[in-house]
Amino acid sequence: MRPTLPRWAGTLAVKAAAFITVMCCALAALLGVLVHVSVTNQTVGQARDLALSRLQDATQAYEAGDTLLPGAGVDPEGLPVRLRSLALTGKRGTMVSSDQDRPIMWAAGPANGHRALAVEVDYSQQARTIAGLDRSILWSSALAIGATLLVGAFAVTRVTRRLHGTAQVARRISAGDLDARVNDPRTNDPTRPQDEVAAVAAALDSMAASLQSKLLSEQRFTADVAHELRTPLTGLHAAAELLPPGRPTELVRDRVAALRTLTEDLLEISRLDTGREKLEVDTEELGALAGRVVRASGTDTEVRIVRDARVETDRRRLERVLGNLVANAHKHGRAPVVLTVDGPVVTVRDHGGGYPGYLVAHGPQRFRTEGGAKGHGLGLTIALGQAEVLGARLYFANAVGGGAVATLDLRRAGG
């Protein structure tokens, strides 16, 4: 079963875009905070120095008995309580407060008689400067994040597009198209910088070429062996027919017949491997065709017609598929064997031990059998190959109640 991804998981492009966005936001926030703190400290420091300078002048005038300048006074109205308490302890300090929505920088110090001498400085310009700086930081951060996100998404999309192309080629190869290649431009041009995607593409192309070469060698070997065996087998068959009647003659003829069947199967597989088989499509009644297959097999197979259907298919190839499935059910399974026609879907079920695990998972493999079964694994291989030529789908499974079930889906056959 394919593992399901968690809800937060997404494509590489989405993850990369989210990562770039988070990093840009974090960097913009860090730079914005640093600039805000630096400029604010500088602006507040200048306003504080001005306020303390005016407080110094006001203190000198107060001690000399001169008239205080506008904006200076003893215990003035609006002086923050915390700043007045600090001045009463004999210390000087500054604080920003608001008076009728107008920011003011206060500076206060001690005066005679447990009173506080304070001056106020208009802080509106400095507040507007800091607010304007904050707006500029926000706008510039948003623009920088947007531009970086677009550039990053473009760069990541180029990489993911190449990865998707490589994945598509890999799927085509796994489906049997060994001529498929990625042909990444970076792998064909040594002057261009190589990256990891190009390395993966080159490795996939190399693997496909190697696999194709080995498969073609195996196909040529199978075809050559089958062709070379036909001539001596013809002589053996003729010689066996000349032997006198008897048990030894029957054994020889039986083995010669088995060897001829094996050779013909190998030749058929070699033709299927070339992929050049042509269909002779005609309209066929599935129920009647299934009955003919069972009668030709000479086996005790039950035919059930749930719903008959007419399909466009190659009669000879379809009979070959169903005949092989019925023969395999009787050879490797147990009775009763039932062939069921349900519309364009045909199933063949026996009541034996079922298919081996490798066959259900990966399909039939030539010259592989398990559990002491006799045979070469060619019957189901030929059935699967002929089904592919028909454009049909052939599935192998084990029934819940026991036994093997082969399902031939002809809904796309004849295409």
Tab-separated table of N, CA, C and O in Angstrom, residues 57-133:
chain	number	residue	atom	x	y	z
A	57	ASP	N	19.265	75.007	31.086
A	57	ASP	CA	19.084	76.462	30.996
A	57	ASP	C	17.981	76.925	31.947
A	57	ASP	O	18.099	77.972	32.603
A	58	ALA	N	16.900	76.155	32.032
A	58	ALA	CA	15.794	76.531	32.918
A	58	ALA	C	16.240	76.470	34.376
A	58	ALA	O	15.827	77.321	35.201
A	59	THR	N	17.075	75.502	34.724
A	59	THR	CA	17.555	75.387	36.110
A	59	THR	C	18.405	76.600	36.471
A	59	THR	O	18.287	77.172	37.580
A	60	GLN	N	19.294	76.993	35.559
A	60	GLN	CA	20.141	78.164	35.829
A	60	GLN	C	19.288	79.427	35.987
A	60	GLN	O	19.530	80.263	36.883
A	61	ALA	N	18.284	79.575	35.133
A	61	ALA	CA	17.422	80.759	35.230
A	61	ALA	C	16.614	80.720	36.525
A	61	ALA	O	16.406	81.771	37.182
A	62	TYR	N	16.123	79.525	36.916
A	62	TYR	CA	15.329	79.402	38.138
A	62	TYR	C	16.173	79.726	39.362
A	62	TYR	O	15.723	80.433	40.286
A	63	GLU	N	17.422	79.230	39.378
A	63	GLU	CA	18.295	79.491	40.526
A	63	GLU	C	18.724	80.948	40.568
A	63	GLU	O	18.988	81.495	41.649
A	64	ALA	N	18.809	81.606	39.407
A	64	ALA	CA	19.190	83.019	39.374
A	64	ALA	C	17.994	83.928	39.611
A	64	ALA	O	18.150	85.151	39.714
A	65	GLY	N	16.804	83.356	39.683
A	65	GLY	CA	15.603	84.148	39.919
A	65	GLY	C	15.057	84.797	38.677
A	65	GLY	O	14.215	85.696	38.776
A	66	ASP	N	15.515	84.382	37.504
A	66	ASP	CA	15.035	84.950	36.243
A	66	ASP	C	13.707	84.297	35.849
A	66	ASP	O	13.312	83.247	36.370
A	67	THR	N	13.061	84.927	34.902
A	67	THR	CA	11.798	84.386	34.394
A	67	THR	C	12.085	83.166	33.518
A	67	THR	O	12.980	83.179	32.660
A	68	LEU	N	11.310	82.143	33.751
A	68	LEU	CA	11.504	80.906	32.976
A	68	LEU	C	10.986	81.090	31.563
A	68	LEU	O	9.997	81.800	31.307
A	69	LEU	N	11.657	80.448	30.626
A	69	LEU	CA	11.255	80.505	29.220
A	69	LEU	C	9.971	79.715	29.010
A	69	LEU	O	9.612	78.853	29.824
A	70	PRO	N	9.230	80.029	27.908
A	70	PRO	CA	8.017	79.233	27.622
A	70	PRO	C	8.348	77.737	27.489
A	70	PRO	O	9.370	77.362	26.924
A	71	GLY	N	7.480	76.902	28.002
A	71	GLY	CA	7.714	75.464	27.968
A	71	GLY	C	8.404	74.955	29.202
A	71	GLY	O	8.606	73.742	29.341
A	72	ALA	N	8.779	75.846	30.141
A	72	ALA	CA	9.431	75.433	31.376
A	72	ALA	C	8.587	75.898	32.548
A	72	ALA	O	7.891	76.927	32.475
A	73	GLY	N	8.605	75.131	33.647
A	73	GLY	CA	7.815	75.513	34.805
A	73	GLY	C	8.074	74.575	35.967
A	73	GLY	O	8.718	73.524	35.827
A	74	VAL	N	7.576	74.999	37.133
A	74	VAL	CA	7.711	74.184	38.338
A	74	VAL	C	6.395	73.439	38.546
A	74	VAL	O	5.328	74.062	38.598
A	75	ASP	N	6.495	72.134	38.662
A	75	ASP	CA	5.320	71.260	38.791
A	75	ASP	C	4.262	71.613	37.746
A	75	ASP	O	3.101	71.909	38.077
A	76	PRO	N	4.631	71.619	36.464
A	76	PRO	CA	3.655	72.005	35.435
A	76	PRO	C	2.574	70.934	35.303
A	76	PRO	O	2.744	69.768	35.645
A	77	GLU	N	1.447	71.387	34.758
A	77	GLU	CA	0.351	70.451	34.523
A	77	GLU	C	0.720	69.501	33.376
A	77	GLU	O	1.257	69.919	32.365
A	78	GLY	N	0.395	68.251	33.540
A	78	GLY	CA	0.697	67.264	32.501
A	78	GLY	C	2.001	66.535	32.707
A	78	GLY	O	2.318	65.619	31.926
A	79	LEU	N	2.784	66.932	33.714
A	79	LEU	CA	4.056	66.242	33.974
A	79	LEU	C	3.771	64.815	34.437
A	79	LEU	O	3.005	64.601	35.376
A	80	PRO	N	4.357	63.819	33.772
A	80	PRO	CA	4.104	62.428	34.171
A	80	PRO	C	4.468	62.198	35.636
A	80	PRO	O	5.459	62.735	36.150
A	81	VAL	N	3.640	61.400	36.318
A	81	VAL	CA	3.834	61.156	37.745
A	81	VAL	C	5.173	60.480	38.008
A	81	VAL	O	5.888	60.825	38.951
A	82	ARG	N	5.542	59.515	37.189
A	82	ARG	CA	6.790	58.779	37.392
A	82	ARG	C	7.988	59.702	37.251
A	82	ARG	O	8.955	59.614	38.019
A	83	LEU	N	7.911	60.626	36.259
A	83	LEU	CA	9.024	61.553	36.072
A	83	LEU	C	9.091	62.549	37.232
A	83	LEU	O	10.186	62.922	37.697
A	84	ARG	N	7.950	63.006	37.777
A	84	ARG	CA	7.947	63.933	38.928
A	84	ARG	C	8.514	63.252	40.168
A	84	ARG	O	9.293	63.842	40.913
A	85	SER	N	8.157	61.946	40.323
A	85	SER	CA	8.703	61.207	41.475
A	85	SER	C	10.202	61.067	41.365
A	85	SER	O	10.935	61.150	42.367
A	86	LEU	N	10.714	60.851	40.126
A	86	LEU	CA	12.166	60.759	39.945
A	86	LEU	C	12.843	62.075	40.278
A	86	LEU	O	13.913	62.097	40.914
A	87	ALA	N	12.220	63.213	39.865
A	87	ALA	CA	12.813	64.524	40.151
A	87	ALA	C	12.816	64.806	41.644
A	87	ALA	O	13.771	65.426	42.174
A	88	LEU	N	11.794	64.373	42.372
A	88	LEU	CA	11.760	64.618	43.808
A	88	LEU	C	12.844	63.860	44.560
A	88	LEU	O	13.180	64.212	45.689
A	89	THR	N	13.387	62.821	43.942
A	89	THR	CA	14.489	62.080	44.579
A	89	THR	C	15.832	62.730	44.303
A	89	THR	O	16.869	62.216	44.731
A	90	GLY	N	15.835	63.864	43.566
A	90	GLY	CA	17.070	64.582	43.296
A	90	GLY	C	17.735	64.187	41.994
A	90	GLY	O	18.900	64.539	41.772
A	91	LYS	N	17.053	63.450	41.123
A	91	LYS	CA	17.638	63.001	39.853
A	91	LYS	C	16.937	63.675	38.683
A	91	LYS	O	15.839	64.173	38.820
A	92	ARG	N	17.619	63.664	37.572
A	92	ARG	CA	17.060	64.193	36.344
A	92	ARG	C	16.691	63.030	35.419
A	92	ARG	O	17.313	61.985	35.411
A	93	GLY	N	15.662	63.274	34.596
A	93	GLY	CA	15.247	62.231	33.663
A	93	GLY	C	14.367	62.802	32.573
A	93	GLY	O	13.979	63.974	32.624
A	94	THR	N	14.071	61.971	31.619
A	94	THR	CA	13.219	62.361	30.496
A	94	THR	C	12.155	61.291	30.292
A	94	THR	O	12.322	60.133	30.657
A	95	MET	N	11.058	61.702	29.658
A	95	MET	CA	9.969	60.767	29.356
A	95	MET	C	9.104	61.370	28.273
A	95	MET	O	8.919	62.593	28.232
A	96	VAL	N	8.579	60.492	27.408
A	96	VAL	CA	7.680	60.917	26.338
A	96	VAL	C	6.251	60.631	26.776
A	96	VAL	O	5.945	59.527	27.252
A	97	SER	N	5.379	61.643	26.639
A	97	SER	CA	3.969	61.463	26.940
A	97	SER	C	3.150	62.140	25.853
A	97	SER	O	3.709	62.760	24.942
A	98	SER	N	1.844	62.062	25.970
A	98	SER	CA	0.958	62.633	24.963
A	98	SER	C	0.037	63.637	25.625
A	98	SER	O	-0.545	63.365	26.671
A	99	ASP	N	-0.059	64.778	24.977
A	99	ASP	CA	-0.942	65.819	25.469
A	99	ASP	C	-1.864	66.214	24.326
A	99	ASP	O	-1.434	66.856	23.366
A	100	GLN	N	-3.117	65.808	24.437
A	100	GLN	CA	-4.100	66.078	23.389
A	100	GLN	C	-3.601	65.536	22.042
A	100	GLN	O	-3.568	66.243	21.039
A	101	ASP	N	-3.211	64.253	22.070
A	101	ASP	CA	-2.713	63.535	20.881
A	101	ASP	C	-1.471	64.180	20.290
A	101	ASP	O	-1.142	63.965	19.114
A	102	ARG	N	-0.778	64.971	21.081
A	102	ARG	CA	0.480	65.582	20.625
A	102	ARG	C	1.608	65.036	21.490
A	102	ARG	O	1.616	65.239	22.706
A	103	PRO	N	2.572	64.301	20.876
A	103	PRO	CA	3.661	63.733	21.674
A	103	PRO	C	4.599	64.824	22.200
A	103	PRO	O	4.924	65.778	21.482
A	104	ILE	N	4.998	64.665	23.448
A	104	ILE	CA	5.857	65.652	24.115
A	104	ILE	C	6.996	64.908	24.798
A	104	ILE	O	6.786	63.863	25.429
A	105	MET	N	8.196	65.468	24.674
A	105	MET	CA	9.342	64.961	25.418
A	105	MET	C	9.529	65.837	26.662
A	105	MET	O	9.753	67.039	26.560
A	106	TRP	N	9.374	65.255	27.852
A	106	TRP	CA	9.537	65.954	29.122
A	106	TRP	C	10.931	65.691	29.670
A	106	TRP	O	11.471	64.595	29.552
A	107	ALA	N	11.496	66.736	30.285
A	107	ALA	CA	12.741	66.607	31.049
A	107	ALA	C	12.506	67.295	32.388
A	107	ALA	O	12.005	68.422	32.442
A	108	ALA	N	12.809	66.616	33.466
A	108	ALA	CA	12.507	67.174	34.797
A	108	ALA	C	13.696	66.947	35.720
A	108	ALA	O	14.466	65.981	35.571
A	109	GLY	N	13.838	67.857	36.687
A	109	GLY	CA	14.892	67.760	37.688
A	109	GLY	C	14.407	68.359	39.001
A	109	GLY	O	13.322	68.953	39.078
A	110	PRO	N	15.183	68.265	40.067
A	110	PRO	CA	14.743	68.773	41.369
A	110	PRO	C	14.780	70.308	41.427
A	110	PRO	O	15.586	70.957	40.762
A	111	ALA	N	13.869	70.843	42.222
A	111	ALA	CA	13.842	72.277	42.515
A	111	ALA	C	13.683	72.437	44.028
A	111	ALA	O	13.427	71.470	44.752
A	112	ASN	N	13.835	73.659	44.519
A	112	ASN	CA	13.744	73.871	45.966
A	112	ASN	C	12.347	73.571	46.480
A	112	ASN	O	11.349	73.770	45.782
A	113	GLY	N	12.276	73.121	47.703
A	113	GLY	CA	10.997	72.900	48.353
A	113	GLY	C	10.299	71.649	47.879
A	113	GLY	O	9.070	71.638	47.779
A	114	HIS	N	11.073	70.615	47.615
A	114	HIS	CA	10.514	69.336	47.152
A	114	HIS	C	9.556	69.552	45.991
A	114	HIS	O	8.421	69.088	45.986
A	115	ARG	N	10.028	70.274	45.041
A	115	ARG	CA	9.251	70.520	43.838
A	115	ARG	C	10.060	70.072	42.619
A	115	ARG	O	11.272	69.842	42.704
A	116	ALA	N	9.394	69.963	41.480
A	116	ALA	CA	10.053	69.472	40.270
A	116	ALA	C	10.037	70.564	39.225
A	116	ALA	O	8.998	71.171	38.939
A	117	LEU	N	11.217	70.850	38.676
A	117	LEU	CA	11.350	71.799	37.588
A	117	LEU	C	11.365	70.986	36.291
A	117	LEU	O	12.161	70.056	36.136
A	118	ALA	N	10.505	71.326	35.347
A	118	ALA	CA	10.371	70.534	34.124
A	118	ALA	C	10.260	71.429	32.922
A	118	ALA	O	9.801	72.579	33.015
A	119	VAL	N	10.715	70.905	31.775
A	119	VAL	CA	10.561	71.571	30.483
A	119	VAL	C	9.935	70.551	29.528
A	119	VAL	O	10.111	69.340	29.671
A	120	GLU	N	9.216	71.065	28.551
A	120	GLU	CA	8.620	70.184	27.539
A	120	GLU	C	9.113	70.593	26.166
A	120	GLU	O	9.285	71.778	25.883
A	121	VAL	N	9.381	69.564	25.339
A	121	VAL	CA	9.865	69.770	23.968
A	121	VAL	C	8.901	69.057	23.027
A	121	VAL	O	8.510	67.908	23.264
A	122	ASP	N	8.521	69.747	21.954
A	122	ASP	CA	7.614	69.131	20.987
A	122	ASP	C	8.295	67.906	20.338
A	122	ASP	O	9.383	68.017	19.769
A	123	TYR	N	7.623	66.758	20.451
A	123	TYR	CA	8.200	65.496	19.952
A	123	TYR	C	7.466	65.016	18.691
A	123	TYR	O	7.676	63.914	18.215
A	124	SER	N	6.653	65.879	18.089
A	124	SER	CA	5.830	65.474	16.946
A	124	SER	C	6.690	65.110	15.735
A	124	SER	O	6.449	64.096	15.053
A	125	GLN	N	7.698	65.922	15.447
A	125	GLN	CA	8.532	65.651	14.272
A	125	GLN	C	9.267	64.329	14.413
A	125	GLN	O	9.331	63.527	13.472
A	126	GLN	N	9.810	64.075	15.603
A	126	GLN	CA	10.520	62.824	15.814
A	126	GLN	C	9.573	61.621	15.718
A	126	GLN	O	9.929	60.583	15.157
A	127	ALA	N	8.341	61.787	16.253
A	127	ALA	CA	7.371	60.685	16.174
A	127	ALA	C	6.988	60.403	14.724
A	127	ALA	O	6.852	59.235	14.307
A	128	ARG	N	6.793	61.489	13.920
A	128	ARG	CA	6.477	61.290	12.514
A	128	ARG	C	7.640	60.627	11.768
A	128	ARG	O	7.430	59.798	10.869
A	129	THR	N	8.851	60.999	12.152
A	129	THR	CA	10.020	60.376	11.509
A	129	THR	C	10.059	58.872	11.775
A	129	THR	O	10.282	58.061	10.860
A	130	ILE	N	9.834	58.489	13.035
A	130	ILE	CA	9.855	57.066	13.382
A	130	ILE	C	8.709	56.315	12.718
A	130	ILE	O	8.874	55.203	12.199
A	131	ALA	N	7.490	56.912	12.693
A	131	ALA	CA	6.343	56.269	12.048
A	131	ALA	C	6.573	56.106	10.545
A	131	ALA	O	6.263	55.055	9.956
A	132	GLY	N	7.134	57.162	9.908
A	132	GLY	CA	7.443	57.050	8.487
A	132	GLY	C	8.490	55.986	8.202
A	132	GLY	O	8.417	55.259	7.204
A	133	LEU	N	9.476	55.891	9.107
A	133	LEU	CA	10.492	54.847	8.954
A	133	LEU	C	9.862	53.457	9.049
A	133	LEU	O	10.187	52.563	8.252
